């Protein structure tokens, strides 16, 4: 990660960073986290979190957390490597309820990574351990309502008229409920909720350009 100098790309890893002092709108950037190749960056309550791998150990997933974007702490992250999928740290986008050791997390595959067969994951210990979610069909859409316990993901529904839908969990991702009103005849690929009751979902390809609300 970096916070100054123009953002650079090293190999296939996107550079990430923090605006210096947060006062210049991102015009300058300075390095803040080295030795780790990060895949995804998320704004979480209380700060920031990023997932990736240690550069000296490509098969060593880590979760990095920071309250200010300058000082970072890395945690080893363990997860199953199943169905030919990647472990947490490569090809996953995620949401985390906070920075502490008991924060809840949910991770789904990132379509940009081209990862197939990797299961959606959940964590209940601040991202240290990740296990497969009960909703195994969860796709790339993921949102955690700010200040709420509700988590939302996109996944196929039931029947030919519900190829894409939004599911909600209120128990840290242990159980999921299909929101029947969200069913669409095409797969949904993204979802964002501003509160536990107000959100929007979208698809990459659909018969019309309308997003589901």
PDB file of C-alpha atoms in Angstrom:
ATOM      1  CA  UNK A   1       0.000   0.000   0.000  1.00  0.00           C
ATOM      2  CA  UNK A   2       1.132   3.558  -0.537  1.00  0.00           C
ATOM      3  CA  UNK A   3       0.254   7.130   0.322  1.00  0.00           C
ATOM      4  CA  UNK A   4       2.172   9.513  -2.042  1.00  0.00           C
ATOM      5  CA  UNK A   5       3.845   9.558  -5.402  1.00  0.00           C
ATOM      6  CA  UNK A   6       1.565   8.747  -8.356  1.00  0.00           C
ATOM      7  CA  UNK A   7      -0.072   5.348  -7.864  1.00  0.00           C
ATOM      8  CA  UNK A   8       1.961   2.615  -9.547  1.00  0.00           C
ATOM      9  CA  UNK A   9       1.253  -0.964 -10.621  1.00  0.00           C
ATOM     10  CA  UNK A  10       3.857  -3.623  -9.863  1.00  0.00           C
ATOM     11  CA  UNK A  11       3.372  -6.714 -12.022  1.00  0.00           C
ATOM     12  CA  UNK A  12      -0.275  -7.661 -11.781  1.00  0.00           C
ATOM     13  CA  UNK A  13      -0.769  -6.146  -8.335  1.00  0.00           C
ATOM     14  CA  UNK A  14      -2.664  -2.838  -8.169  1.00  0.00           C
ATOM     15  CA  UNK A  15      -1.086  -0.147  -6.050  1.00  0.00           C
ATOM     16  CA  UNK A  16      -3.191   1.241  -3.257  1.00  0.00           C
ATOM     17  CA  UNK A  17      -2.622   4.114  -0.916  1.00  0.00           C
ATOM     18  CA  UNK A  18      -3.699   6.848   1.398  1.00  0.00           C
ATOM     19  CA  UNK A  19      -3.834  10.544   0.630  1.00  0.00           C
ATOM     20  CA  UNK A  20      -1.188  12.380   2.643  1.00  0.00           C
ATOM     21  CA  UNK A  21      -2.931  13.912   5.647  1.00  0.00           C
ATOM     22  CA  UNK A  22      -6.177  13.457   3.727  1.00  0.00           C
ATOM     23  CA  UNK A  23      -6.051  17.124   2.771  1.00  0.00           C
ATOM     24  CA  UNK A  24      -5.148  17.225  -0.905  1.00  0.00           C
ATOM     25  CA  UNK A  25      -7.853  15.070  -2.455  1.00  0.00           C
ATOM     26  CA  UNK A  26      -5.457  12.256  -3.347  1.00  0.00           C
ATOM     27  CA  UNK A  27      -3.011  14.388  -5.355  1.00  0.00           C
ATOM     28  CA  UNK A  28       0.019  12.959  -3.538  1.00  0.00           C
ATOM     29  CA  UNK A  29       0.677   9.495  -2.118  1.00  0.00           C
ATOM     30  CA  UNK A  30       3.222   7.973   0.304  1.00  0.00           C
ATOM     31  CA  UNK A  31       4.113   4.307   1.016  1.00  0.00           C
ATOM     32  CA  UNK A  32       2.509   2.974   4.185  1.00  0.00           C
ATOM     33  CA  UNK A  33       2.609  -0.843   3.948  1.00  0.00           C
ATOM     34  CA  UNK A  34       5.381  -2.824   2.288  1.00  0.00           C
ATOM     35  CA  UNK A  35       6.229  -6.503   2.004  1.00  0.00           C
ATOM     36  CA  UNK A  36       2.635  -7.455   1.242  1.00  0.00           C
ATOM     37  CA  UNK A  37       0.911  -7.780  -2.139  1.00  0.00           C
ATOM     38  CA  UNK A  38      -2.629  -6.588  -1.463  1.00  0.00           C
ATOM     39  CA  UNK A  39      -5.652  -7.689  -3.460  1.00  0.00           C
ATOM     40  CA  UNK A  40      -8.636  -5.837  -1.992  1.00  0.00           C
ATOM     41  CA  UNK A  41      -9.041  -2.752   0.190  1.00  0.00           C
ATOM     42  CA  UNK A  42     -12.148  -2.022   2.267  1.00  0.00           C
ATOM     43  CA  UNK A  43     -13.384   0.831   4.426  1.00  0.00           C
ATOM     44  CA  UNK A  44     -14.562  -0.693   7.699  1.00  0.00           C
ATOM     45  CA  UNK A  45     -15.976   0.855  10.876  1.00  0.00           C
ATOM     46  CA  UNK A  46     -13.034   2.414  12.688  1.00  0.00           C
ATOM     47  CA  UNK A  47     -10.569   2.385   9.787  1.00  0.00           C
ATOM     48  CA  UNK A  48      -9.422   0.288   6.854  1.00  0.00           C
ATOM     49  CA  UNK A  49      -8.666  -3.349   6.045  1.00  0.00           C
ATOM     50  CA  UNK A  50      -6.925  -5.071   3.130  1.00  0.00           C
ATOM     51  CA  UNK A  51      -6.364  -8.677   2.124  1.00  0.00           C
ATOM     52  CA  UNK A  52      -3.386 -10.117   0.272  1.00  0.00           C
ATOM     53  CA  UNK A  53      -0.276 -12.270   0.528  1.00  0.00           C
ATOM     54  CA  UNK A  54       3.174 -11.788   2.004  1.00  0.00           C
ATOM     55  CA  UNK A  55       5.602 -11.199  -0.849  1.00  0.00           C
ATOM     56  CA  UNK A  56       8.178 -13.581   0.600  1.00  0.00           C
ATOM     57  CA  UNK A  57       5.578 -16.336   0.950  1.00  0.00           C
ATOM     58  CA  UNK A  58       3.077 -16.327  -1.902  1.00  0.00           C
ATOM     59  CA  UNK A  59       0.853 -18.909  -0.189  1.00  0.00           C
ATOM     60  CA  UNK A  60       0.626 -16.955   3.090  1.00  0.00           C
ATOM     61  CA  UNK A  61      -2.645 -14.959   3.102  1.00  0.00           C
ATOM     62  CA  UNK A  62      -2.831 -11.970   5.433  1.00  0.00           C
ATOM     63  CA  UNK A  63      -5.376  -9.411   6.535  1.00  0.00           C
ATOM     64  CA  UNK A  64      -3.978  -5.944   7.246  1.00  0.00           C
ATOM     65  CA  UNK A  65      -5.928  -3.480   9.414  1.00  0.00           C
ATOM     66  CA  UNK A  66      -5.405   0.180  10.248  1.00  0.00           C
ATOM     67  CA  UNK A  67      -7.304   2.836  12.166  1.00  0.00           C
ATOM     68  CA  UNK A  68      -5.737   5.756  10.279  1.00  0.00           C
ATOM     69  CA  UNK A  69      -4.373   4.338   7.013  1.00  0.00           C
ATOM     70  CA  UNK A  70      -0.783   5.041   8.113  1.00  0.00           C
ATOM     71  CA  UNK A  71       0.031   2.443  10.772  1.00  0.00           C
ATOM     72  CA  UNK A  72      -0.958  -1.098   9.765  1.00  0.00           C
ATOM     73  CA  UNK A  73      -1.072  -4.426  11.581  1.00  0.00           C
ATOM     74  CA  UNK A  74      -1.050  -7.688   9.627  1.00  0.00           C
ATOM     75  CA  UNK A  75      -2.743 -10.883  10.752  1.00  0.00           C
ATOM     76  CA  UNK A  76      -2.169 -14.330   9.274  1.00  0.00           C
ATOM     77  CA  UNK A  77      -5.411 -15.483   7.653  1.00  0.00           C
ATOM     78  CA  UNK A  78      -6.256 -19.156   7.205  1.00  0.00           C
ATOM     79  CA  UNK A  79      -8.953 -20.576   4.941  1.00  0.00           C
ATOM     80  CA  UNK A  80      -9.673 -23.801   3.052  1.00  0.00           C
ATOM     81  CA  UNK A  81      -8.401 -24.251  -0.489  1.00  0.00           C
ATOM     82  CA  UNK A  82     -11.248 -26.232  -2.015  1.00  0.00           C
ATOM     83  CA  UNK A  83     -12.819 -26.929  -5.407  1.00  0.00           C
ATOM     84  CA  UNK A  84      -9.708 -25.641  -7.122  1.00  0.00           C
ATOM     85  CA  UNK A  85     -10.254 -22.221  -5.593  1.00  0.00           C
ATOM     86  CA  UNK A  86      -7.822 -19.772  -4.061  1.00  0.00           C
ATOM     87  CA  UNK A  87      -7.351 -19.267  -0.318  1.00  0.00           C
ATOM     88  CA  UNK A  88      -8.475 -16.000   1.228  1.00  0.00           C
ATOM     89  CA  UNK A  89      -6.036 -13.274   0.233  1.00  0.00           C
ATOM     90  CA  UNK A  90      -6.177 -13.666  -3.543  1.00  0.00           C
ATOM     91  CA  UNK A  91      -9.264 -13.099  -5.651  1.00  0.00           C
ATOM     92  CA  UNK A  92     -11.628 -12.234  -2.803  1.00  0.00           C
ATOM     93  CA  UNK A  93     -13.438  -9.005  -2.001  1.00  0.00           C
ATOM     94  CA  UNK A  94     -14.613  -8.728   1.584  1.00  0.00           C
ATOM     95  CA  UNK A  95     -16.505  -6.761   4.208  1.00  0.00           C
ATOM     96  CA  UNK A  96     -15.557  -6.545   7.897  1.00  0.00           C
ATOM     97  CA  UNK A  97     -17.645  -5.235  10.787  1.00  0.00           C
ATOM     98  CA  UNK A  98     -14.668  -3.629  12.571  1.00  0.00           C
ATOM     99  CA  UNK A  99     -10.970  -3.789  13.401  1.00  0.00           C
ATOM    100  CA  UNK A 100     -11.133  -5.818  16.603  1.00  0.00           C
ATOM    101  CA  UNK A 101     -10.434  -9.518  17.199  1.00  0.00           C
ATOM    102  CA  UNK A 102     -14.139 -10.396  17.268  1.00  0.00           C
ATOM    103  CA  UNK A 103     -15.172  -8.563  14.096  1.00  0.00           C
ATOM    104  CA  UNK A 104     -17.387 -10.450  11.662  1.00  0.00           C
ATOM    105  CA  UNK A 105     -16.301 -10.784   8.046  1.00  0.00           C
ATOM    106  CA  UNK A 106     -17.746 -12.095   4.790  1.00  0.00           C
ATOM    107  CA  UNK A 107     -15.749 -12.654   1.585  1.00  0.00           C
ATOM    108  CA  UNK A 108     -16.901 -13.463  -1.965  1.00  0.00           C
ATOM    109  CA  UNK A 109     -14.895 -14.017  -5.134  1.00  0.00           C
ATOM    110  CA  UNK A 110     -13.908 -11.011  -7.210  1.00  0.00           C
ATOM    111  CA  UNK A 111     -14.868 -11.490 -10.891  1.00  0.00           C
ATOM    112  CA  UNK A 112     -11.793  -9.493 -11.923  1.00  0.00           C
ATOM    113  CA  UNK A 113      -9.601 -12.307 -10.568  1.00  0.00           C
ATOM    114  CA  UNK A 114     -11.141 -14.953 -12.808  1.00  0.00           C
ATOM    115  CA  UNK A 115     -11.247 -17.353  -9.854  1.00  0.00           C
ATOM    116  CA  UNK A 116     -13.715 -20.213 -10.286  1.00  0.00           C
ATOM    117  CA  UNK A 117     -14.878 -22.819  -7.790  1.00  0.00           C
ATOM    118  CA  UNK A 118     -13.782 -20.849  -4.722  1.00  0.00           C
ATOM    119  CA  UNK A 119     -16.395 -20.868  -1.939  1.00  0.00           C
ATOM    120  CA  UNK A 120     -17.725 -17.710  -0.268  1.00  0.00           C
ATOM    121  CA  UNK A 121     -16.228 -17.389   3.217  1.00  0.00           C
ATOM    122  CA  UNK A 122     -17.077 -15.999   6.639  1.00  0.00           C
ATOM    123  CA  UNK A 123     -15.044 -15.101   9.713  1.00  0.00           C
ATOM    124  CA  UNK A 124     -16.056 -14.398  13.303  1.00  0.00           C
ATOM    125  CA  UNK A 125     -12.616 -13.660  14.756  1.00  0.00           C
ATOM    126  CA  UNK A 126     -11.497 -10.481  13.039  1.00  0.00           C
ATOM    127  CA  UNK A 127     -10.445 -12.185   9.813  1.00  0.00           C
ATOM    128  CA  UNK A 128      -7.932 -14.644  11.266  1.00  0.00           C
ATOM    129  CA  UNK A 129      -9.862 -17.760  10.250  1.00  0.00           C
ATOM    130  CA  UNK A 130     -12.243 -18.103   7.292  1.00  0.00           C
ATOM    131  CA  UNK A 131     -14.679 -20.965   6.717  1.00  0.00           C
ATOM    132  CA  UNK A 132     -17.155 -21.662   3.871  1.00  0.00           C
ATOM    133  CA  UNK A 133     -20.514 -19.909   4.181  1.00  0.00           C
ATOM    134  CA  UNK A 134     -23.728 -21.914   4.253  1.00  0.00           C
ATOM    135  CA  UNK A 135     -24.895 -19.990   1.159  1.00  0.00           C
ATOM    136  CA  UNK A 136     -22.446 -21.661  -1.217  1.00  0.00           C
ATOM    137  CA  UNK A 137     -23.851 -19.946  -4.322  1.00  0.00           C
ATOM    138  CA  UNK A 138     -23.073 -16.397  -3.154  1.00  0.00           C
ATOM    139  CA  UNK A 139     -21.495 -14.443  -6.008  1.00  0.00           C
ATOM    140  CA  UNK A 140     -19.621 -11.159  -6.354  1.00  0.00           C
ATOM    141  CA  UNK A 141     -22.147  -8.795  -4.737  1.00  0.00           C
ATOM    142  CA  UNK A 142     -21.440  -7.992  -1.073  1.00  0.00           C
ATOM    143  CA  UNK A 143     -22.505  -5.250   1.333  1.00  0.00           C
ATOM    144  CA  UNK A 144     -22.528  -4.755   5.091  1.00  0.00           C
ATOM    145  CA  UNK A 145     -24.885  -2.017   6.271  1.00  0.00           C
ATOM    146  CA  UNK A 146     -22.965   0.619   8.273  1.00  0.00           C
ATOM    147  CA  UNK A 147     -23.665   0.368  11.992  1.00  0.00           C
ATOM    148  CA  UNK A 148     -25.969  -2.598  11.426  1.00  0.00           C
ATOM    149  CA  UNK A 149     -25.693  -6.350  11.886  1.00  0.00           C
ATOM    150  CA  UNK A 150     -27.198  -7.022   8.451  1.00  0.00           C
ATOM    151  CA  UNK A 151     -25.031  -8.495   5.678  1.00  0.00           C
ATOM    152  CA  UNK A 152     -26.187  -8.738   2.054  1.00  0.00           C
ATOM    153  CA  UNK A 153     -24.868 -10.838  -0.847  1.00  0.00           C
ATOM    154  CA  UNK A 154     -26.036 -11.645  -4.364  1.00  0.00           C
ATOM    155  CA  UNK A 155     -26.764 -15.223  -5.425  1.00  0.00           C
ATOM    156  CA  UNK A 156     -29.118 -17.158  -7.717  1.00  0.00           C
ATOM    157  CA  UNK A 157     -32.644 -17.507  -6.410  1.00  0.00           C
ATOM    158  CA  UNK A 158     -35.122 -20.294  -6.998  1.00  0.00           C
ATOM    159  CA  UNK A 159     -36.664 -20.954 -10.395  1.00  0.00           C
ATOM    160  CA  UNK A 160     -36.001 -19.631 -13.892  1.00  0.00           C
ATOM    161  CA  UNK A 161     -37.513 -16.236 -13.092  1.00  0.00           C
ATOM    162  CA  UNK A 162     -35.010 -15.648 -10.269  1.00  0.00           C
ATOM    163  CA  UNK A 163     -31.575 -16.076 -11.814  1.00  0.00           C
ATOM    164  CA  UNK A 164     -30.284 -13.337  -9.517  1.00  0.00           C
ATOM    165  CA  UNK A 165     -31.373 -12.192  -6.071  1.00  0.00           C
ATOM    166  CA  UNK A 166     -30.222 -10.551  -2.852  1.00  0.00           C
ATOM    167  CA  UNK A 167     -29.875 -12.556   0.364  1.00  0.00           C
ATOM    168  CA  UNK A 168     -29.685 -11.145   3.901  1.00  0.00           C
ATOM    169  CA  UNK A 169     -28.086 -12.466   7.071  1.00  0.00           C
ATOM    170  CA  UNK A 170     -28.564 -11.029  10.545  1.00  0.00           C
ATOM    171  CA  UNK A 171     -26.471 -13.611  12.443  1.00  0.00           C
ATOM    172  CA  UNK A 172     -22.957 -12.971  11.147  1.00  0.00           C
ATOM    173  CA  UNK A 173     -23.461 -14.939   7.943  1.00  0.00           C
ATOM    174  CA  UNK A 174     -24.515 -18.225   9.558  1.00  0.00           C
ATOM    175  CA  UNK A 175     -27.983 -18.244   7.956  1.00  0.00           C
ATOM    176  CA  UNK A 176     -29.338 -16.458   4.899  1.00  0.00           C
ATOM    177  CA  UNK A 177     -32.796 -15.317   3.820  1.00  0.00           C
ATOM    178  CA  UNK A 178     -33.716 -14.673   0.198  1.00  0.00           C
ATOM    179  CA  UNK A 179     -35.358 -11.269  -0.239  1.00  0.00           C
ATOM    180  CA  UNK A 180     -38.138 -12.348  -2.590  1.00  0.00           C
ATOM    181  CA  UNK A 181     -38.724  -8.871  -3.964  1.00  0.00           C
ATOM    182  CA  UNK A 182     -35.148  -8.766  -5.269  1.00  0.00           C
ATOM    183  CA  UNK A 183     -35.552 -11.629  -7.773  1.00  0.00           C
ATOM    184  CA  UNK A 184     -34.491 -10.806 -11.324  1.00  0.00           C
ATOM    185  CA  UNK A 185     -34.380 -12.969 -14.509  1.00  0.00           C
ATOM    186  CA  UNK A 186     -30.629 -12.291 -14.845  1.00  0.00           C
ATOM    187  CA  UNK A 187     -27.692 -12.706 -12.424  1.00  0.00           C
ATOM    188  CA  UNK A 188     -26.996  -9.835 -10.039  1.00  0.00           C
ATOM    189  CA  UNK A 189     -23.326  -8.968  -9.616  1.00  0.00           C
ATOM    190  CA  UNK A 190     -23.256  -6.039  -7.179  1.00  0.00           C
ATOM    191  CA  UNK A 191     -25.187  -4.793  -4.164  1.00  0.00           C
ATOM    192  CA  UNK A 192     -24.819  -1.840  -1.790  1.00  0.00           C
ATOM    193  CA  UNK A 193     -26.926  -0.949   1.254  1.00  0.00           C
ATOM    194  CA  UNK A 194     -26.859   2.489   2.850  1.00  0.00           C
ATOM    195  CA  UNK A 195     -28.908   1.216   5.811  1.00  0.00           C
ATOM    196  CA  UNK A 196     -30.371  -2.179   6.670  1.00  0.00           C
ATOM    197  CA  UNK A 197     -33.515  -1.223   4.681  1.00  0.00           C
ATOM    198  CA  UNK A 198     -32.241   0.943   1.819  1.00  0.00           C
ATOM    199  CA  UNK A 199     -30.090  -0.574  -0.902  1.00  0.00           C
ATOM    200  CA  UNK A 200     -29.509  -1.076  -4.608  1.00  0.00           C
ATOM    201  CA  UNK A 201     -28.399  -4.071  -6.689  1.00  0.00           C
ATOM    202  CA  UNK A 202     -27.073  -4.204 -10.246  1.00  0.00           C
ATOM    203  CA  UNK A 203     -26.161  -6.652 -12.998  1.00  0.00           C
ATOM    204  CA  UNK A 204     -23.372  -6.706 -15.558  1.00  0.00           C
ATOM    205  CA  UNK A 205     -25.656  -7.965 -18.356  1.00  0.00           C
ATOM    206  CA  UNK A 206     -29.426  -7.684 -18.442  1.00  0.00           C
ATOM    207  CA  UNK A 207     -32.283  -7.199 -20.889  1.00  0.00           C
ATOM    208  CA  UNK A 208     -32.634  -3.539 -19.915  1.00  0.00           C
ATOM    209  CA  UNK A 209     -30.358  -1.006 -18.260  1.00  0.00           C
ATOM    210  CA  UNK A 210     -32.427  -0.683 -15.097  1.00  0.00           C
ATOM    211  CA  UNK A 211     -30.922  -1.566 -11.744  1.00  0.00           C
ATOM    212  CA  UNK A 212     -32.984  -3.297  -9.069  1.00  0.00           C
ATOM    213  CA  UNK A 213     -33.832  -1.185  -6.043  1.00  0.00           C
TER     214      UNK A 213
END
